[in-house]
Coordinates of N, CA and C in Angstrom, one line a residue:
M14 N -33.2 50.8 -88.6 CA -33.7 50.7 -87.3 C -33.7 52.1 -86.7
R15 N -34.6 52.3 -85.9 CA -34.8 53.6 -85.3 C -34.0 53.7 -83.9
K16 N -33.3 54.7 -83.7 CA -32.6 54.8 -82.4 C -33.4 55.5 -81.4
A17 N -33.5 54.9 -80.1 CA -34.3 55.5 -79.0 C -33.7 56.7 -78.5
S18 N -34.5 57.7 -78.2 CA -34.0 59.0 -77.6 C -33.6 58.7 -76.2
G19 N -32.6 59.5 -75.7 CA -32.0 59.3 -74.4 C -32.6 60.3 -73.3
G20 N -33.7 61.0 -73.7 CA -34.2 62.0 -72.7 C -35.4 61.5 -72.0
F21 N -36.0 62.3 -71.1 CA -37.2 62.0 -70.3 C -38.4 62.6 -71.0
T22 N -39.5 62.0 -70.8 CA -40.7 62.6 -71.4 C -41.2 63.7 -70.4
L23 N -42.1 64.6 -70.9 CA -42.6 65.7 -70.1 C -43.3 65.1 -68.9
I24 N -44.1 64.1 -69.0 CA -44.8 63.5 -67.9 C -43.9 63.0 -66.8
E25 N -42.8 62.3 -67.2 CA -41.8 61.8 -66.2 C -41.2 63.0 -65.4
L26 N -40.9 64.1 -66.1 CA -40.3 65.2 -65.4 C -41.3 65.8 -64.4
I27 N -42.6 65.9 -64.8 CA -43.6 66.5 -63.9 C -43.8 65.6 -62.7
V28 N -43.8 64.3 -62.9 CA -44.0 63.3 -61.8 C -42.8 63.5 -60.8
V29 N -41.6 63.6 -61.3 CA -40.4 63.8 -60.4 C -40.5 65.1 -59.7
I30 N -41.0 66.2 -60.3 CA -41.1 67.5 -59.7 C -42.2 67.5 -58.6
V31 N -43.3 66.8 -58.8 CA -44.3 66.6 -57.9 C -43.8 65.9 -56.7
I32 N -43.1 64.8 -56.9 CA -42.6 64.0 -55.8 C -41.6 64.8 -54.9
L33 N -40.7 65.6 -55.6 CA -39.8 66.4 -54.8 C -40.5 67.5 -54.0
G34 N -41.6 68.0 -54.6 CA -42.4 69.0 -53.9 C -43.1 68.4 -52.6
I35 N -43.6 67.2 -52.8 CA -44.2 66.5 -51.6 C -43.2 66.3 -50.5
L36 N -42.0 65.8 -50.9 CA -40.9 65.6 -49.9 C -40.5 66.9 -49.3
A37 N -40.4 68.0 -50.0 CA -40.0 69.3 -49.4 C -41.0 69.7 -48.4
V38 N -42.3 69.6 -48.7 CA -43.3 70.0 -47.8 C -43.3 69.2 -46.5
T39 N -43.1 67.9 -46.6 CA -43.1 67.1 -45.4 C -41.8 67.3 -44.6
A40 N -40.6 67.6 -45.2 CA -39.4 67.7 -44.5 C -39.1 69.1 -44.0
A41 N -39.7 70.1 -44.6 CA -39.4 71.5 -44.2 C -39.7 71.8 -42.7
P42 N -40.8 71.4 -42.2 CA -41.1 71.7 -40.8 C -40.0 71.2 -39.8
K43 N -39.4 70.1 -40.1 CA -38.4 69.5 -39.2 C -37.1 70.4 -39.2
F44 N -36.8 71.1 -40.4 CA -35.6 71.9 -40.4 C -35.9 73.3 -39.9
I45 N -37.2 73.8 -40.0 CA -37.5 75.1 -39.5 C -37.4 75.1 -38.0
D46 N -37.7 74.1 -37.3 CA -37.7 74.0 -35.8 C -36.3 74.0 -35.2
L47 N -35.3 73.9 -36.0 CA -33.9 73.8 -35.5 C -33.5 75.0 -34.7
Q48 N -34.0 76.2 -35.0 CA -33.6 77.4 -34.3 C -34.2 77.3 -32.9
S49 N -35.4 76.9 -32.7 CA -36.0 76.7 -31.4 C -35.2 75.7 -30.6
D50 N -34.8 74.6 -31.2 CA -34.1 73.6 -30.5 C -32.7 74.1 -30.1
A51 N -32.1 74.9 -30.9 CA -30.8 75.5 -30.5 C -31.0 76.5 -29.3
R52 N -32.0 77.3 -29.3 CA -32.3 78.2 -28.1 C -32.5 77.4 -26.9
I53 N -33.3 76.3 -26.9 CA -33.5 75.4 -25.8 C -32.2 74.8 -25.3
A54 N -31.4 74.3 -26.2 CA -30.1 73.8 -25.8 C -29.2 74.8 -25.1
T55 N -29.3 76.0 -25.6 CA -28.5 77.1 -25.0 C -29.0 77.4 -23.6
I56 N -30.3 77.5 -23.4 CA -30.9 77.7 -22.1 C -30.5 76.6 -21.1
N57 N -30.6 75.3 -21.6 CA -30.1 74.2 -20.8 C -28.7 74.3 -20.4
G58 N -27.8 74.7 -21.3 CA -26.4 74.9 -21.1 C -26.2 76.0 -20.0
M59 N -26.9 77.1 -20.1 CA -26.8 78.2 -19.1 C -27.2 77.7 -17.8
K60 N -28.3 76.9 -17.7 CA -28.8 76.4 -16.4 C -27.7 75.5 -15.8
A61 N -27.0 74.7 -16.6 CA -26.0 73.9 -16.1 C -24.8 74.7 -15.6
A62 N -24.5 75.8 -16.3 CA -23.4 76.7 -15.9 C -23.7 77.4 -14.6
V63 N -25.0 77.8 -14.4 CA -25.4 78.5 -13.2 C -25.3 77.5 -12.0
N64 N -25.8 76.3 -12.2 CA -25.7 75.3 -11.2 C -24.3 75.0 -10.8
S65 N -23.4 74.9 -11.7 CA -22.0 74.6 -11.4 C -21.4 75.8 -10.7
A66 N -21.6 77.0 -11.2 CA -21.1 78.2 -10.5 C -21.6 78.3 -9.1
V67 N -22.8 78.0 -8.9 CA -23.4 78.1 -7.5 C -22.8 77.1 -6.6
S68 N -22.6 75.9 -7.1 CA -21.9 74.8 -6.3 C -20.5 75.2 -5.9
L69 N -19.7 75.7 -6.9 CA -18.3 76.1 -6.6 C -18.3 77.3 -5.7
T70 N -19.2 78.2 -5.8 CA -19.2 79.4 -4.9 C -19.5 78.9 -3.5
Y71 N -20.5 78.0 -3.4 CA -20.8 77.5 -2.1 C -19.7 76.8 -1.4
G72 N -18.9 76.0 -2.2 CA -17.7 75.3 -1.6 C -16.7 76.3 -1.1
K73 N -16.5 77.4 -1.9 CA -15.6 78.4 -1.5 C -16.1 79.1 -0.2
S74 N -17.4 79.3 -0.1 CA -18.0 80.0 1.0 C -17.8 79.1 2.3
L75 N -17.9 77.8 2.1 CA -17.7 76.9 3.2 C -16.3 77.1 3.8
V76 N -15.3 77.1 2.9 CA -13.9 77.3 3.3 C -13.7 78.6 4.1
K77 N -14.4 79.6 3.6 CA -14.2 81.0 4.2 C -15.2 81.2 5.4
A78 N -16.0 80.2 5.8 CA -17.0 80.3 6.8 C -18.0 81.4 6.6
Q79 N -18.5 81.5 5.3 CA -19.5 82.5 4.9 C -20.9 81.8 4.7
D80 N -21.0 80.6 5.1 CA -22.2 79.8 4.7 C -23.4 79.9 5.7
K81 N -23.2 80.5 6.8 CA -24.3 80.6 7.8 C -24.7 82.0 8.1
I82 N -24.1 82.9 7.3 CA -24.5 84.3 7.5 C -25.3 84.8 6.3
S83 N -26.2 85.8 6.6 CA -27.1 86.2 5.5 C -26.4 86.9 4.4
T84 N -25.3 87.7 4.7 CA -24.5 88.3 3.6 C -23.1 88.3 4.0
G85 N -22.3 87.8 3.0 CA -20.8 87.8 3.2 C -20.1 88.1 1.9
K86 N -18.8 88.1 1.9 CA -18.1 88.4 0.7 C -17.0 87.4 0.5
I87 N -16.8 86.9 -0.7 CA -15.7 86.0 -1.1 C -15.2 86.5 -2.5
T88 N -14.0 86.0 -2.8 CA -13.5 86.3 -4.1 C -13.6 85.1 -5.1
V89 N -14.2 85.4 -6.2 CA -14.4 84.4 -7.3 C -13.9 84.9 -8.6
N90 N -13.1 84.2 -9.3 CA -12.5 84.6 -10.6 C -11.9 86.0 -10.5
G91 N -11.3 86.3 -9.3 CA -10.6 87.6 -9.1 C -11.5 88.8 -8.8
N92 N -12.8 88.5 -8.6 CA -13.8 89.5 -8.3 C -14.4 89.2 -7.0
E93 N -14.7 90.3 -6.2 CA -15.4 90.1 -5.0 C -16.9 89.9 -5.2
V94 N -17.4 88.9 -4.6 CA -18.8 88.5 -4.8 C -19.5 88.5 -3.5
T95 N -20.7 89.1 -3.5 CA -21.6 89.0 -2.3 C -22.3 87.7 -2.3
V96 N -22.2 87.0 -1.1 CA -22.9 85.7 -1.0 C -24.0 85.8 0.1
C97 N -25.1 85.1 -0.2 CA -26.2 85.1 0.8 C -26.3 83.6 1.3
Y98 N -26.0 83.4 2.5 CA -25.9 82.0 3.1 C -25.0 81.1 2.3
G99 N -23.9 81.7 1.8 CA -22.9 80.9 1.1 C -23.1 80.8 -0.3
Y100 N -24.2 81.1 -0.8 CA -24.5 81.1 -2.3 C -24.5 82.5 -2.9
P101 N -24.3 82.6 -4.2 CA -24.2 83.9 -4.8 C -25.6 84.6 -4.6
C102 N -25.5 85.9 -4.1 CA -26.7 86.7 -4.1 C -27.2 86.9 -5.5
A103 N -28.5 87.1 -5.7 CA -29.1 87.3 -7.0 C -28.9 88.8 -7.4
T104 N -27.7 89.1 -7.9 CA -27.4 90.4 -8.4 C -26.8 90.2 -9.8
A105 N -26.9 91.2 -10.6 CA -26.3 91.0 -12.0 C -24.8 90.9 -11.9
D106 N -24.2 91.7 -11.0 CA -22.7 91.7 -10.9 C -22.2 90.3 -10.3
G107 N -23.0 89.8 -9.3 CA -22.7 88.5 -8.7 C -22.7 87.4 -9.7
L108 N -23.8 87.4 -10.5 CA -23.9 86.3 -11.5 C -22.8 86.5 -12.6
K109 N -22.6 87.7 -13.0 CA -21.5 87.9 -14.0 C -20.2 87.4 -13.5
A110 N -19.9 87.7 -12.2 CA -18.6 87.3 -11.7 C -18.4 85.7 -11.5
V111 N -19.5 85.1 -11.0 CA -19.4 83.6 -10.8 C -19.5 82.9 -12.1
L112 N -20.2 83.4 -13.1 CA -20.3 82.7 -14.4 C -19.2 83.0 -15.3
D113 N -18.5 84.1 -15.1 CA -17.3 84.5 -15.9 C -17.7 84.5 -17.3
I114 N -18.8 85.3 -17.7 CA -19.2 85.3 -19.0 C -19.0 86.7 -19.7
G115 N -18.2 87.5 -19.1 CA -17.9 88.8 -19.7 C -19.1 89.8 -19.5
E116 N -19.6 90.3 -20.6 CA -20.7 91.2 -20.5 C -22.0 90.6 -20.0
L117 N -22.7 91.2 -19.2 CA -24.0 90.8 -18.7 C -24.8 92.1 -18.5
P118 N -25.2 92.8 -19.5 CA -25.9 94.1 -19.4 C -27.3 93.9 -18.9
A119 N -27.9 95.0 -18.4 CA -29.3 94.9 -18.0 C -30.1 94.8 -19.3
C120 N -31.2 94.1 -19.2 CA -32.1 94.0 -20.4 C -32.8 95.3 -20.7
S121 N -33.0 95.6 -21.9 CA -33.7 96.8 -22.3 C -35.2 96.7 -21.9
T122 N -35.7 97.7 -21.4 CA -37.1 97.8 -21.0 C -37.9 98.7 -21.9
D123 N -37.3 99.2 -23.0 CA -38.0 100.1 -23.9 C -38.7 99.5 -25.0
G124 N -38.8 98.2 -25.0 CA -39.5 97.5 -26.0 C -38.7 97.2 -27.3
A125 N -37.5 97.7 -27.3 CA -36.6 97.5 -28.5 C -35.9 96.2 -28.5
G126 N -35.7 95.6 -27.4 CA -35.0 94.3 -27.3 C -33.5 94.5 -27.2
N127 N -32.8 93.4 -27.1 CA -31.4 93.4 -26.9 C -30.7 92.5 -28.0
S128 N -31.0 92.7 -29.2 CA -30.6 91.8 -30.2 C -29.0 91.8 -30.4
S129 N -28.4 92.8 -29.9 CA -26.9 92.9 -30.1 C -26.1 92.2 -29.0
V130 N -26.8 91.7 -28.0 CA -26.1 91.0 -26.9 C -26.5 89.5 -26.9
D131 N -25.6 88.6 -26.4 CA -26.0 87.2 -26.2 C -26.9 87.0 -25.0
W132 N -26.6 87.7 -23.9 CA -27.3 87.5 -22.7 C -27.6 88.9 -22.0
C133 N -28.7 89.0 -21.4 CA -29.0 90.2 -20.6 C -29.7 89.7 -19.3
V134 N -29.7 90.6 -18.3 CA -30.2 90.2 -17.0 C -31.3 91.1 -16.5
V135 N -32.3 90.6 -15.9 CA -33.3 91.4 -15.2 C -33.3 91.0 -13.8
V136 N -33.2 92.0 -12.9 CA -33.1 91.7 -11.4 C -34.5 92.2 -10.9
E137 N -35.2 91.3 -10.2 CA -36.4 91.7 -9.6 C -36.1 92.1 -8.2
A138 N -36.5 93.3 -7.8 CA -36.2 93.8 -6.4 C -37.5 93.7 -5.6
K139 N -37.3 93.3 -4.3 CA -38.4 93.3 -3.3 C -37.9 94.1 -2.1
T140 N -38.4 95.2 -1.9 CA -38.0 96.1 -0.9 C -36.5 96.4 -1.0
N141 N -36.1 96.7 -2.2 CA -34.7 97.1 -2.5 C -33.7 96.0 -2.2
T142 N -34.1 94.8 -2.0 CA -33.2 93.6 -1.8 C -33.5 92.7 -2.9
P143 N -32.5 92.4 -3.8 CA -32.7 91.5 -4.9 C -33.0 90.1 -4.4
K144 N -34.1 89.5 -4.9 CA -34.5 88.2 -4.5 C -34.4 87.2 -5.7
S145 N -34.3 87.6 -6.9 CA -34.2 86.7 -8.0 C -33.6 87.4 -9.2
A146 N -32.9 86.7 -10.0 CA -32.4 87.3 -11.2 C -32.7 86.4 -12.3
Q147 N -33.1 86.9 -13.5 CA -33.4 86.1 -14.6 C -32.4 86.4 -15.7
I148 N -31.9 85.4 -16.3 CA -31.0 85.6 -17.5 C -31.7 85.3 -18.7
Y149 N -31.8 86.2 -19.7 CA -32.5 86.0 -20.9 C -31.6 85.9 -22.1
I150 N -32.0 85.2 -23.1 CA -31.3 85.3 -24.4 C -31.7 86.7 -24.9
G151 N -30.7 87.5 -25.2 CA -30.9 88.9 -25.5 C -32.1 89.3 -26.4
N152 N -32.2 88.7 -27.6 CA -33.2 89.1 -28.5 C -34.6 88.5 -28.2
Q153 N -34.7 87.7 -27.1 CA -36.0 87.2 -26.7 C -36.7 88.1 -25.7
Y154 N -36.0 89.1 -25.2 CA -36.6 90.0 -24.2 C -36.8 91.3 -24.9
N155 N -38.1 91.8 -24.9 CA -38.3 93.1 -25.5 C -38.9 94.1 -24.6
G156 N -39.1 93.7 -23.3 CA -39.6 94.7 -22.3 C -41.1 94.8 -22.3
A157 N -41.7 94.5 -23.5 CA -43.2 94.7 -23.6 C -44.0 93.5 -23.0
T158 N -43.5 92.3 -23.3 CA -44.1 91.1 -22.8 C -43.2 90.3 -22.0
A159 N -43.7 89.4 -21.2 CA -42.9 88.5 -20.4 C -42.3 87.5 -21.3
P160 N -41.0 87.3 -21.3 CA -40.4 86.3 -22.1 C -40.6 84.9 -21.6
K161 N -40.6 84.0 -22.5 CA -40.8 82.6 -22.1 C -39.6 81.7 -22.5
C162 N -38.4 82.3 -22.5 CA -37.2 81.6 -22.8 C -36.0 82.1 -22.0
Y163 N -35.9 81.6 -20.7 CA -35.0 82.1 -19.8 C -34.5 81.1 -18.7
V164 N -33.5 81.5 -18.1 CA -33.0 80.8 -16.9 C -33.3 81.7 -15.7
K165 N -33.9 81.2 -14.6 CA -34.2 82.0 -13.5 C -33.4 81.5 -12.3
Y166 N -32.7 82.4 -11.6 CA -32.0 82.1 -10.4 C -32.6 82.8 -9.2
Q167 N -33.1 82.0 -8.2 CA -33.6 82.6 -7.0 C -32.6 82.3 -5.9
E168 N -32.2 83.3 -5.2 CA -31.1 83.2 -4.2 C -31.6 82.4 -3.0
A169 N -30.6 81.9 -2.3 CA -30.8 81.1 -1.1 C -31.5 82.0 0.0
Q170 N -32.3 81.4 0.7 CA -33.1 82.0 1.8 C -32.7 81.4 3.2
G171 N -32.7 82.1 4.2 CA -32.4 81.6 5.5 C -33.4 82.1 6.6
T172 N -33.7 81.2 7.5 CA -34.5 81.6 8.6 C -33.8 81.1 9.9
T173 N -34.0 81.9 10.9 CA -33.4 81.6 12.2 C -34.5 81.3 13.2
S174 N -34.4 80.2 13.9 CA -35.4 79.7 14.9 C -34.6 79.1 16.0
E175 N -34.8 79.7 17.2 CA -34.1 79.2 18.4 C -32.6 79.1 18.3
G176 N -32.0 80.1 17.6 CA -30.6 80.1 17.4 C -30.1 79.2 16.3
K177 N -30.9 78.5 15.6 CA -30.5 77.6 14.6 C -30.9 78.2 13.2
V178 N -30.0 78.3 12.3 CA -30.2 78.8 11.0 C -30.6 77.7 10.0
T179 N -31.8 77.8 9.4 CA -32.2 76.9 8.4 C -32.1 77.6 7.0
I180 N -31.3 76.9 6.1 CA -31.0 77.5 4.8 C -31.8 76.7 3.7
T181 N -32.4 77.5 2.9 CA -33.0 76.9 1.7 C -32.1 77.2 0.5
A182 N -31.6 76.2 -0.2 CA -30.7 76.4 -1.3 C -31.3 77.2 -2.4
P183 N -30.5 77.9 -3.2 CA -31.1 78.6 -4.3 C -31.7 77.6 -5.3
V184 N -32.6 78.2 -6.1 CA -33.4 77.4 -7.1 C -33.1 77.9 -8.5
V185 N -32.7 77.1 -9.4 CA -32.4 77.4 -10.8 C -33.5 76.7 -11.6
T186 N -34.3 77.5 -12.3 CA -35.3 76.9 -13.2 C -35.2 77.5 -14.6
I187 N -35.8 76.8 -15.5 CA -35.8 77.3 -16.9 C -37.2 77.4 -17.4
E188 N -37.4 78.3 -18.4 CA -38.7 78.4 -19.1 C -38.4 78.4 -20.6
T189 N -38.9 77.4 -21.3 CA -38.6 77.3 -22.7 C -39.8 77.1 -23.6
S190 N -41.0 77.6 -23.1 CA -42.2 77.4 -23.9 C -42.3 78.2 -25.1
E191 N -41.5 79.3 -25.2 CA -41.6 80.1 -26.4 C -40.2 80.4 -27.0
C192 N -39.3 79.5 -26.9 CA -38.0 79.6 -27.4 C -38.1 79.5 -28.9

């Protein structure tokens, strides 16, 4: 009697390789997009951190009676912070102090990017008074084009009419279209 061989035929091996190739092609795009999902989650986390820091700063401003004036000072995390109508003013130093994130350098505007830092900040000035600050993931900002992966903090605004101050709370928004 003849003993059957224990190996696979060439055709069986080719079929298995083709099936594995098809599976790899259909599954690869799901794994490739994980980096974008991680950046979006990081941006959402930073937005939550900014909202929490703003709320805590406002609470401290209420206690110190700094909530109805256009510019005041309070101490947060051992640092003096300038507040606008009780909320942090949109300055790099103010955001750094209330977020307690350590380094928060200015973003590079030379087109080289900031790949060596986790976060960088761009402060938009309007008549030398900062009105909004944007926090970028460092390597997403290259100075040449507008980034589409950031948290934007616009400081509180106040108007006075007939002796009454109306305050518009700060707005924190995110942009994640190109994370």
